[in-house]
């Protein structure tokens, strides 16, 4: 598969931030999967950590590999979270949520002392917005919420955004997130002012969370064929 070596190298570079005794947030997606697998190898060799998953998918993977998980309610501190991104732009601004886990991902990342993003080089962009921006919304009133989301993006400077409800993979049914909500995929092309877009979206009743991660990532790692490029913020 394309860029698998780069994903693996990004995950390997993130392992350098792991220390014995940490509580670690485990991200969701194809690149985060490599990190969970590498972490499992270190745990088998004696590393002692506790982990919190960001999705059912990651929970199932971690359990299958023997990675110890604890409920979020039992956590008083998250030292490190390692997760992927759909786009990573200047200043560490991210678009996340392609895997429909953005709500849990943001809760855990925002509660962490240190968020490390791992990605292949295709996720490195000069301006974000080419990847559809996911917005998680409540099922109640979602048609009205979708219209308000469209209007919020226009007010934030996005030209002719297109807002679509996400369907479940290989199904005509609407996708339902782990939190029981729907996902609106917002095709923006370009988001000229991410902080403004984030603020306007957050003000829409019915919006549970959006996939703009701003001021959360401290380290972004882009894997390469031979190693990794690390950016600190």
XYZ file of N, CA, C and O in Angstrom, residues 33-208:
704
model
N -2.273 3.074 13.953
C -2.240 1.623 14.128
C -0.799 1.128 14.260
O -0.499 0.274 15.102
N 0.096 1.683 13.463
C 1.504 1.276 13.550
C 2.089 1.641 14.910
O 2.898 0.887 15.474
N 1.702 2.786 15.446
C 2.207 3.177 16.759
C 1.727 2.206 17.831
O 2.507 1.793 18.706
N 0.461 1.819 17.781
C -0.076 0.877 18.766
C 0.677 -0.447 18.688
O 1.015 -1.055 19.717
N 0.976 -0.881 17.478
C 1.706 -2.139 17.310
C 3.119 -2.044 17.869
O 3.596 -2.977 18.544
N 3.805 -0.928 17.612
C 5.153 -0.750 18.157
C 5.122 -0.642 19.677
O 6.001 -1.182 20.371
N 4.121 0.046 20.195
C 3.980 0.171 21.636
C 3.763 -1.204 22.275
O 4.336 -1.514 23.327
N 2.953 -2.028 21.614
C 2.698 -3.382 22.119
C 3.986 -4.195 22.197
O 4.195 -4.961 23.156
N 4.865 -4.026 21.221
C 6.148 -4.735 21.234
C 6.981 -4.322 22.446
O 7.602 -5.178 23.112
N 6.990 -3.014 22.742
C 7.771 -2.528 23.878
C 7.156 -2.992 25.204
O 7.882 -3.301 26.165
N 5.839 -3.042 25.253
C 5.169 -3.533 26.459
C 5.527 -4.998 26.699
O 5.777 -5.420 27.833
N 5.570 -5.769 25.625
C 5.956 -7.181 25.745
C 7.374 -7.330 26.265
O 7.721 -8.335 26.911
N 8.214 -6.302 26.005
C 9.603 -6.337 26.467
C 9.790 -5.709 27.843
O 10.925 -5.555 28.301
N 8.672 -5.280 28.470
C 8.779 -4.788 29.836
C 8.383 -3.344 30.075
O 8.378 -2.886 31.223
N 8.062 -2.584 29.017
C 7.615 -1.200 29.209
C 6.315 -1.194 30.009
O 5.399 -1.980 29.736
N 6.221 -0.293 30.979
C 5.017 -0.170 31.795
C 4.322 1.150 31.468
O 4.854 2.239 31.744
N 3.163 1.074 30.849
C 2.346 2.246 30.538
C 0.876 1.881 30.734
O 0.509 0.710 30.796
N 0.052 2.919 30.811
C -1.396 2.758 30.783
C -1.902 3.542 29.577
O -1.330 4.581 29.234
N -2.959 3.076 28.944
C -3.405 3.708 27.711
C -4.913 3.970 27.705
O -5.677 3.294 28.399
N -5.289 4.969 26.918
C -6.690 5.319 26.708
C -6.922 5.346 25.207
O -6.173 5.992 24.463
N -7.962 4.674 24.757
C -8.241 4.594 23.332
C -9.170 5.721 22.883
O -9.987 6.207 23.679
N -9.043 6.130 21.619
C -9.899 7.176 21.074
C -11.066 6.628 20.258
O -11.883 7.415 19.772
N -11.158 5.328 20.111
C -12.243 4.752 19.315
C -12.408 3.279 19.664
O -11.516 2.656 20.253
N -13.543 2.734 19.270
C -13.774 1.302 19.426
C -12.759 0.518 18.603
O -12.240 -0.515 19.035
N -12.456 1.020 17.417
C -11.475 0.364 16.544
C -10.130 0.235 17.234
O -9.514 -0.848 17.249
N -9.655 1.313 17.832
C -8.371 1.286 18.522
C -8.445 0.444 19.791
O -7.489 -0.261 20.138
N -9.567 0.487 20.470
C -9.741 -0.352 21.655
C -9.570 -1.827 21.312
O -8.859 -2.560 22.000
N -10.228 -2.233 20.236
C -10.162 -3.640 19.847
C -8.747 -4.036 19.442
O -8.268 -5.131 19.775
N -8.054 -3.148 18.727
C -6.673 -3.421 18.336
C -5.782 -3.537 19.565
O -4.985 -4.485 19.686
N -5.887 -2.575 20.478
C -5.046 -2.579 21.673
C -5.264 -3.839 22.501
O -4.314 -4.474 22.964
N -6.512 -4.218 22.683
C -6.806 -5.429 23.457
C -6.221 -6.668 22.805
O -5.689 -7.555 23.485
N -6.302 -6.710 21.482
C -5.790 -7.890 20.782
C -4.281 -8.017 20.905
O -3.728 -9.119 20.781
N -3.599 -6.890 21.145
C -2.138 -6.885 21.236
C -1.628 -6.876 22.674
O -0.421 -6.821 22.903
N -2.533 -6.893 23.629
C -2.118 -6.905 25.023
C -1.716 -5.553 25.578
O -0.998 -5.479 26.591
N -2.192 -4.475 24.964
C -1.901 -3.130 25.469
C -2.896 -2.805 26.588
O -4.109 -2.887 26.374
N -2.426 -2.446 27.768
C -3.334 -2.200 28.893
C -4.131 -0.906 28.729
O -3.560 0.164 28.495
N -5.453 -1.019 28.847
C -6.350 0.122 28.717
C -7.021 0.407 30.046
O -7.343 -0.505 30.805
N -7.269 1.684 30.291
C -7.998 2.084 31.492
C -9.131 3.019 31.085
O -9.029 3.729 30.075
N -10.223 3.044 31.859
C -11.321 3.969 31.545
C -10.877 5.415 31.707
O -10.060 5.744 32.587
N -11.424 6.288 30.875
C -11.078 7.705 30.940
C -11.386 8.281 32.323
O -10.670 9.150 32.821
N -12.452 7.760 32.949
C -12.866 8.286 34.247
C -11.823 8.030 35.337
O -11.856 8.674 36.394
N -10.914 7.098 35.114
C -9.891 6.775 36.111
C -8.590 7.536 35.887
O -7.608 7.309 36.598
N -8.597 8.431 34.926
C -7.362 9.130 34.549
C -7.348 10.525 35.163
O -8.327 11.264 35.078
N -6.245 10.869 35.811
C -6.087 12.234 36.304
C -5.057 13.019 35.485
O -4.957 14.233 35.613
N -4.327 12.306 34.635
C -3.350 12.982 33.780
C -3.025 12.097 32.585
O -2.864 10.887 32.741
N -2.962 12.717 31.404
C -2.520 12.016 30.193
C -1.198 12.657 29.776
O -1.150 13.839 29.438
N -0.131 11.891 29.844
C 1.180 12.459 29.558
C 1.408 12.689 28.071
O 2.034 13.685 27.678
N 0.914 11.778 27.254
C 1.233 11.796 25.829
C 0.072 11.219 25.037
O -0.525 10.223 25.444
N -0.264 11.846 23.922
C -1.199 11.261 22.960
C -0.521 11.242 21.601
O 0.093 12.238 21.188
N -0.612 10.110 20.916
C -0.053 9.971 19.572
C -1.197 9.619 18.630
O -1.894 8.631 18.829
N -1.380 10.441 17.605
C -2.520 10.256 16.709
C -2.131 10.732 15.314
O -1.148 11.456 15.133
N -2.909 10.328 14.335
C -2.681 10.745 12.960
C -3.420 12.033 12.634
O -4.013 12.680 13.500
N -3.392 12.411 11.359
C -4.113 13.592 10.887
C -4.439 13.401 9.414
O -3.729 12.696 8.692
N -5.507 14.032 8.991
C -5.870 14.006 7.572
C -5.159 15.120 6.807
O -4.862 14.961 5.629
N -4.912 16.225 7.485
C -4.070 17.296 6.949
C -3.360 17.969 8.113
O -3.933 18.108 9.194
N -2.129 18.392 7.875
C -1.366 19.151 8.860
C -0.763 20.353 8.158
O 0.050 20.203 7.245
N -1.182 21.535 8.576
C -0.733 22.754 7.925
C 0.189 23.579 8.803
O 0.607 23.146 9.886
N 0.522 24.789 8.360
C 1.415 25.663 9.115
C 0.887 25.912 10.525
O -0.316 26.038 10.749
N 1.815 25.967 11.483
C 1.441 26.211 12.859
C 0.861 25.010 13.567
O 0.362 25.127 14.690
N 0.917 23.848 12.921
C 0.362 22.660 13.544
C -1.148 22.581 13.500
O -1.763 21.809 14.243
N -1.774 23.382 12.626
C -3.227 23.311 12.454
C -3.576 22.022 11.716
O -2.979 21.714 10.680
N -4.540 21.289 12.240
C -4.875 19.981 11.697
C -6.320 19.911 11.240
O -7.188 20.600 11.783
N -6.564 19.046 10.266
C -7.896 18.511 10.022
C -7.848 17.046 10.399
O -6.997 16.294 9.924
N -8.775 16.654 11.302
C -8.888 15.277 11.729
C -10.352 14.853 11.676
O -11.234 15.688 11.653
N -10.556 13.551 11.677
C -11.922 13.055 11.698
C -12.306 12.206 10.519
O -13.464 11.803 10.396
N -11.335 11.905 9.644
C -11.633 11.040 8.515
C -12.106 9.670 8.945
O -12.862 9.005 8.238
N -11.687 9.259 10.144
C -12.117 7.978 10.692
C -13.312 8.094 11.611
O -13.670 7.122 12.291
N -13.926 9.270 11.658
C -15.150 9.527 12.430
C -14.948 9.428 13.933
O -15.896 9.198 14.675
N -13.707 9.626 14.405
C -13.437 9.556 15.848
C -13.013 10.906 16.403
O -12.395 10.985 17.461
N -13.358 11.985 15.714
C -12.795 13.290 16.047
C -13.179 13.774 17.439
O -12.397 14.446 18.113
N -14.392 13.454 17.903
C -14.811 13.932 19.221
C -13.933 13.349 20.315
O -13.365 14.081 21.136
N -13.798 12.037 20.334
C -12.966 11.403 21.355
C -11.496 11.769 21.169
O -10.755 11.951 22.144
N -11.068 11.875 19.913
C -9.680 12.259 19.650
C -9.381 13.637 20.232
O -8.333 13.854 20.837
N -10.318 14.569 20.051
C -10.058 15.930 20.536
C -10.119 16.005 22.054
O -9.315 16.709 22.684
N -11.059 15.296 22.663
C -11.145 15.290 24.122
C -9.837 14.791 24.729
O -9.282 15.407 25.654
N -9.333 13.682 24.201
C -8.119 13.090 24.766
C -6.889 13.922 24.435
O -6.034 14.164 25.293
N -6.793 14.408 23.194
C -5.640 15.227 22.821
C -5.585 16.511 23.636
O -4.522 16.930 24.104
N -6.739 17.137 23.820
C -6.782 18.406 24.546
C -6.456 18.232 26.024
O -5.974 19.165 26.677
N -6.700 17.039 26.542
C -6.405 16.766 27.953
C -4.969 16.312 28.176
O -4.571 16.092 29.319
N -4.195 16.195 27.111
C -2.846 15.634 27.202
C -1.789 16.709 27.415
O -1.924 17.839 26.930
N -0.745 16.329 28.116
C 0.395 17.234 28.267
C 1.079 17.480 26.919
O 1.589 18.564 26.664
N 1.088 16.458 26.066
C 1.857 16.517 24.826
C 1.132 15.708 23.754
O 0.917 14.508 23.937
N 0.723 16.356 22.678
C 0.145 15.640 21.549
C 1.166 15.556 20.424
O 1.710 16.568 19.978
N 1.423 14.325 19.981
C 2.310 14.080 18.845
C 1.464 13.581 17.680
O 0.698 12.626 17.825
N 1.603 14.239 16.555
C 0.885 13.846 15.340
C 1.848 13.098 14.435
O 2.981 13.546 14.205
N 1.408 11.955 13.920
C 2.228 11.170 13.001
C 1.482 11.034 11.680
O 0.278 10.768 11.651
N 2.209 11.220 10.576
C 1.548 11.220 9.275
C 2.545 10.917 8.170
O 3.751 11.101 8.332
N 2.025 10.480 7.043
C 2.871 10.348 5.859
C 2.970 11.707 5.173
O 2.199 12.627 5.482
N 3.908 11.885 4.248
C 4.156 13.221 3.689
C 3.009 13.807 2.874
O 2.983 15.019 2.642
N 2.051 13.001 2.454
C 0.910 13.545 1.698
C 0.020 14.411 2.578
O -0.777 15.203 2.062
N 0.155 14.275 3.892
C -0.677 15.069 4.816
C -0.077 16.435 5.105
O -0.706 17.265 5.769
N 1.124 16.680 4.635
C 1.818 17.949 4.836
C 1.331 18.951 3.798
O 1.593 18.791 2.599
N 0.592 19.992 4.233
C -0.009 20.944 3.296
C 0.362 22.372 3.676
O 0.636 22.677 4.843
N 0.335 23.252 2.686
C 0.617 24.661 2.920
C -0.608 25.410 3.420
O -0.494 26.444 4.081
N -1.779 24.923 3.074
C -3.040 25.504 3.542
C -4.051 24.378 3.659
O -4.129 23.514 2.774
N -4.830 24.371 4.723
C -5.737 23.258 4.934
C -7.087 23.497 4.260
O -7.481 24.632 3.988
N -7.782 22.401 3.990
C -9.129 22.504 3.435
C -9.397 21.594 2.263
O -10.555 21.358 1.912
N -8.350 21.073 1.623
C -8.576 20.165 0.496
C -9.259 18.882 0.972
O -10.135 18.343 0.297
N -8.870 18.406 2.160
C -9.549 17.246 2.743
C -10.860 17.724 3.348
O -10.895 18.736 4.047
N -11.969 17.035 3.101
C -13.253 17.472 3.651
C -13.207 17.567 5.172
O -12.774 16.643 5.856
N -13.663 18.686 5.696
C -13.649 18.925 7.136
C -14.819 18.202 7.796
O -15.982 18.506 7.511
N -14.546 17.239 8.685
C -15.641 16.552 9.373
C -16.204 17.413 10.512
O -15.454 18.049 11.259
N -17.515 17.411 10.621
C -18.192 18.086 11.724
C -19.189 17.094 12.313
O -20.060 16.593 11.603
N -19.040 16.786 13.604
C -19.933 15.837 14.259
C -21.144 16.589 14.801
O -21.006 17.596 15.491
N -22.341 16.092 14.475
C -23.575 16.778 14.852
C -24.557 15.794 15.479
O -24.498 14.589 15.242
N -25.478 16.326 16.285
C -26.507 15.489 16.875
C -27.498 15.058 15.800
O -27.785 15.816 14.873
N -28.036 13.846 15.898
C -29.052 13.415 14.936
C -30.289 14.308 14.938
O -30.878 14.562 13.875
N -30.693 14.790 16.121
C -31.857 15.659 16.180
C -31.575 16.974 15.444
O -30.612 17.669 15.747
N -32.406 17.299 14.486
C -32.283 18.567 13.774
C -31.103 18.655 12.831
O -30.672 19.753 12.472
N -30.576 17.509 12.395
C -29.322 17.552 11.631
C -29.450 18.270 10.291
O -28.470 18.823 9.790
N -30.641 18.266 9.703
C -30.795 18.973 8.424
C -30.660 20.480 8.604
O -30.024 21.170 7.792
N -31.250 20.999 9.687
C -31.107 22.427 9.988
C -29.669 22.729 10.376
O -29.090 23.739 9.957
N -29.067 21.844 11.165
C -27.680 22.051 11.567
C -26.759 22.092 10.360
O -25.832 22.915 10.299
N -27.008 21.223 9.384
C -26.176 21.209 8.171
C -26.237 22.545 7.448
O -25.225 23.048 6.954
N -27.420 23.134 7.378
C -27.559 24.455 6.735
C -26.797 25.512 7.528
O -26.111 26.371 6.942
N -26.890 25.459 8.846
C -26.182 26.432 9.678
C -24.664 26.257 9.569
O -23.920 27.238 9.617
N -24.205 25.013 9.460
C -22.782 24.746 9.269
C -22.311 25.354 7.953
O -21.242 25.989 7.884
N -23.094 25.167 6.905
C -22.767 25.781 5.606
C -22.639 27.292 5.749
O -21.667 27.902 5.284
N -23.610 27.909 6.401
C -23.597 29.362 6.549
C -22.411 29.826 7.395
O -21.822 30.884 7.125
N -22.050 29.050 8.420
C -20.909 29.413 9.257
C -19.611 29.388 8.466
O -18.749 30.261 8.630
N -19.468 28.394 7.594
C -18.263 28.309 6.776
C -18.187 29.476 5.791
O -17.112 30.050 5.576
N -19.309 29.831 5.198
C -19.331 30.984 4.291
C -18.937 32.252 5.047
O -18.135 33.068 4.567
N -19.496 32.430 6.242
C -19.178 33.606 7.048
C -17.704 33.651 7.429
O -17.135 34.727 7.633
N -17.073 32.467 7.501
C -15.650 32.392 7.845
C -14.743 32.557 6.627
O -13.521 32.453 6.759
N -15.343 32.771 5.453
C -14.538 33.045 4.269
C -14.354 31.893 3.317
O -13.612 32.010 2.336
N -15.021 30.757 3.572
C -14.919 29.614 2.665
C -15.831 29.861 1.463
O -17.018 30.177 1.634
N -15.289 29.703 0.275
C -16.068 29.944 -0.932
C -16.811 28.685 -1.367
O -16.206 27.642 -1.581
N -18.119 28.788 -1.467
C -18.997 27.726 -1.975
C -18.726 26.360 -1.315
O -18.415 25.375 -1.998
N -18.820 26.299 -0.014
C -18.640 24.993 0.642
C -19.792 24.047 0.285
O -20.913 24.490 0.012
N -19.509 22.769 0.293
C -20.535 21.746 0.056
C -20.560 20.832 1.278
O -19.533 20.275 1.663
N -21.725 20.699 1.872
C -21.863 19.934 3.109
C -22.659 18.670 2.820
O -23.782 18.736 2.302
N -22.076 17.511 3.157
C -22.717 16.226 2.880
C -22.726 15.359 4.135
O -21.757 15.328 4.892
N -23.818 14.625 4.347
C -23.862 13.640 5.419
C -23.040 12.430 5.021
O -23.136 11.946 3.898
N -22.237 11.937 5.948
C -21.408 10.787 5.635
C -22.209 9.497 5.761
O -22.931 9.288 6.732
N -22.051 8.648 4.770
C -22.675 7.327 4.795
C -21.714 6.321 5.418
O -20.495 6.483 5.366
N -22.282 5.284 5.995
C -21.464 4.204 6.528
C -20.763 3.493 5.379
O -21.306 3.432 4.263
N -19.556 2.970 5.593
C -18.843 2.266 4.525
C -19.664 1.107 3.953
O -20.271 0.340 4.693
N -19.713 1.045 2.634
C -20.402 -0.038 1.929
C -21.852 -0.172 2.372
O -22.383 -1.277 2.536
N -22.506 0.993 2.592
C -23.888 0.976 3.053
C -24.593 2.245 2.607
O -23.959 3.277 2.388
N -25.894 2.165 2.496
C -26.694 3.341 2.194
C -27.129 4.053 3.468
O -27.737 5.126 3.419
N -26.817 3.459 4.622
C -27.201 4.041 5.907
C -26.234 5.150 6.302
O -25.066 5.147 5.926
N -26.719 6.090 7.101
C -25.857 7.144 7.606
C -24.880 6.575 8.621
O -25.224 5.700 9.416
N -23.662 7.080 8.587
C -22.663 6.658 9.568
C -23.049 7.197 10.940
O -23.442 8.361 11.079
N -22.925 6.359 11.947
C -23.167 6.760 13.334
C -21.847 6.619 14.083
O -21.219 5.552 14.068
N -21.410 7.682 14.734
C -20.126 7.678 15.435
C -20.219 6.858 16.721
O -21.296 6.468 17.164
N -19.062 6.640 17.348
C -19.028 5.938 18.626
C -19.859 6.671 19.676
O -20.340 6.059 20.635
N -20.036 7.983 19.491
C -20.842 8.777 20.427
C -22.303 8.855 20.053
O -23.080 9.558 20.714
N -22.700 8.150 18.980
C -24.099 8.130 18.577
C -24.533 9.315 17.734
O -25.737 9.595 17.618
N -23.592 9.996 17.118
C -23.895 11.186 16.328
C -23.656 10.957 14.838
O -23.194 9.894 14.426
N -23.961 11.968 14.040
C -23.723 11.931 12.594
C -22.485 12.764 12.268
O -22.031 13.582 13.074
N -21.964 12.544 11.062
C -20.823 13.323 10.575
C -21.234 14.085 9.310
O -21.764 13.494 8.360
N -20.987 15.379 9.308
C -21.099 16.192 8.103
C -19.699 16.357 7.523
O -18.787 16.814 8.221
N -19.509 15.982 6.271
C -18.244 16.227 5.585
C -18.377 17.514 4.791
O -19.206 17.622 3.879
N -17.555 18.489 5.147
C -17.644 19.824 4.554
C -16.527 20.005 3.538
O -15.346 20.121 3.904
N -16.893 20.025 2.279
C -15.933 20.195 1.192
C -15.679 21.689 1.017
O -16.528 22.420 0.509
N -14.515 22.121 1.458
C -14.203 23.554 1.492
C -13.230 23.985 0.402
O -13.235 25.139 -0.011
N -12.361 23.080 -0.033
C -11.323 23.461 -0.985
C -10.187 24.183 -0.301
O -9.022 23.782 -0.377
N -10.529 25.246 0.428
C -9.551 26.029 1.184
C -10.269 26.654 2.370
O -11.369 27.182 2.230
N -9.635 26.588 3.534
C -10.148 27.272 4.725
C -9.182 28.415 5.009
O -8.108 28.196 5.590
N -9.515 29.636 4.584
C -8.551 30.733 4.662
C -8.218 31.168 6.089
O -7.124 31.668 6.350
N -9.164 31.000 7.018
C -8.956 31.438 8.399
C -9.459 30.333 9.331
O -10.592 30.390 9.828
N -8.620 29.321 9.589
C -9.072 28.197 10.421
C -9.587 28.604 11.803
O -10.614 28.073 12.239
N -8.924 29.519 12.538
C -9.473 29.893 13.849
C -10.869 30.497 13.758
O -11.726 30.217 14.608
N -11.107 31.320 12.743
C -12.443 31.888 12.589
C -13.457 30.803 12.254
O -14.563 30.768 12.826
N -13.096 29.895 11.356
C -14.000 28.799 11.006
C -14.305 27.944 12.229
O -15.457 27.547 12.461
N -13.284 27.668 13.029
C -13.474 26.861 14.234
C -14.438 27.543 15.196
O -15.336 26.900 15.760
N -14.260 28.844 15.394
C -15.123 29.583 16.323
C -16.559 29.620 15.829
O -17.502 29.419 16.614
N -16.750 29.865 14.529
C -18.108 29.944 13.983
C -18.805 28.592 14.047
O -19.991 28.510 14.358
N -18.077 27.526 13.757
C -18.680 26.188 13.809
C -19.073 25.823 15.241
O -20.128 25.227 15.474
N -18.238 26.169 16.190
C -18.511 25.844 17.587
C -19.751 26.561 18.109
O -20.365 26.112 19.086
N -20.116 27.668 17.475
C -21.277 28.442 17.910
C -22.598 27.921 17.338
O -23.656 28.419 17.703
N -22.536 26.936 16.445
C -23.760 26.413 15.827
C -24.415 25.398 16.760
O -23.810 24.370 17.079
N -25.649 25.633 17.210
C -26.347 24.626 18.010
C -26.515 23.335 17.212
O -26.874 23.370 16.034
N -26.250 22.224 17.857
C -26.313 20.940 17.166
C -24.957 20.411 16.765
O -24.803 19.214 16.515
N -23.955 21.283 16.691
C -22.588 20.848 16.421
C -21.985 20.337 17.722
O -21.898 21.069 18.715
N -21.587 19.076 17.724
C -20.960 18.486 18.905
C -19.475 18.824 18.931
O -18.932 19.209 19.962
